[in-house]
Short mmCIF file of C-alpha atoms in Angstrom, two decimals:
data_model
loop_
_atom_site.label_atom_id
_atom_site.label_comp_id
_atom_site.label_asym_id
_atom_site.label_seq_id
_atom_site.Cartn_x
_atom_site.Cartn_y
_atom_site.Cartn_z
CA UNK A 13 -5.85 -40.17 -2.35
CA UNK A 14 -2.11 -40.01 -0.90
CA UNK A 15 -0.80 -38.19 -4.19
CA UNK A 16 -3.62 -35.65 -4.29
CA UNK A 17 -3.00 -34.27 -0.76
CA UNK A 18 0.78 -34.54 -1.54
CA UNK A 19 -0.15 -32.54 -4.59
CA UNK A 20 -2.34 -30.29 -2.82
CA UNK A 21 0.26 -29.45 -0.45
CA UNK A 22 2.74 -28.80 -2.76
CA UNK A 23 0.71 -26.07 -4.98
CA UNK A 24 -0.76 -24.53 -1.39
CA UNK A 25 3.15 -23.97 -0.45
CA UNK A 26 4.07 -22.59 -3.41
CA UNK A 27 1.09 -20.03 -3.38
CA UNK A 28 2.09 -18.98 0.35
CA UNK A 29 5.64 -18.52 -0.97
CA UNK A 30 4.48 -16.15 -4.06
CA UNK A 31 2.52 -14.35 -1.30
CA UNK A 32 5.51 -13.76 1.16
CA UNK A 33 8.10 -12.72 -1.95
CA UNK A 34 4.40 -10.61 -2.94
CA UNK A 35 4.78 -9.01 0.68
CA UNK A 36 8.42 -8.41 0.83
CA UNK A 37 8.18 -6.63 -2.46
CA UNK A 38 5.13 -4.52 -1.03
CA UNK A 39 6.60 -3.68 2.06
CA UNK A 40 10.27 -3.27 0.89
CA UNK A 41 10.58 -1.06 -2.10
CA UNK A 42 14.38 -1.77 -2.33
CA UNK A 43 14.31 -5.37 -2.81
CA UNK A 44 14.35 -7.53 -5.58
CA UNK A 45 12.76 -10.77 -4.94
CA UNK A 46 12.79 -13.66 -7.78
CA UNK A 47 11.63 -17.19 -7.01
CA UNK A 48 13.31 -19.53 -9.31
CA UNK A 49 12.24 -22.97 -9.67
CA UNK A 50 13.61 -25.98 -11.93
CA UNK A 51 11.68 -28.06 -14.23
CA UNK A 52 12.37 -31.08 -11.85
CA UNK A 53 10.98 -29.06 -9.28
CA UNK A 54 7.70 -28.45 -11.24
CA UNK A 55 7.44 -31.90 -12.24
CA UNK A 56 7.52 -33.50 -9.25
#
């Protein structure tokens, strides 16, 4: 039960931070946003 809401949390954060680099890219023509994650990262 512990590890799904840890898991939960971890894909809800990631979707909020796609959103934000979404919105900066929306609202700031100029900017180049990349997220870059490792595969350690994604694994845990």
């Amino acid at each position: 039960m512990a590890l799904q809401k840890m898991q939960g949390s971890f894909l809800n954060e990631y979707n909020r931070l796609e959103a934000y680099a979404n919105e900066i890219r929306m609202t700031n023509l100029c900017s180049d946003v990349v997220i870059k994650l490792s595969k350690d990262a994604m694994e845990q």
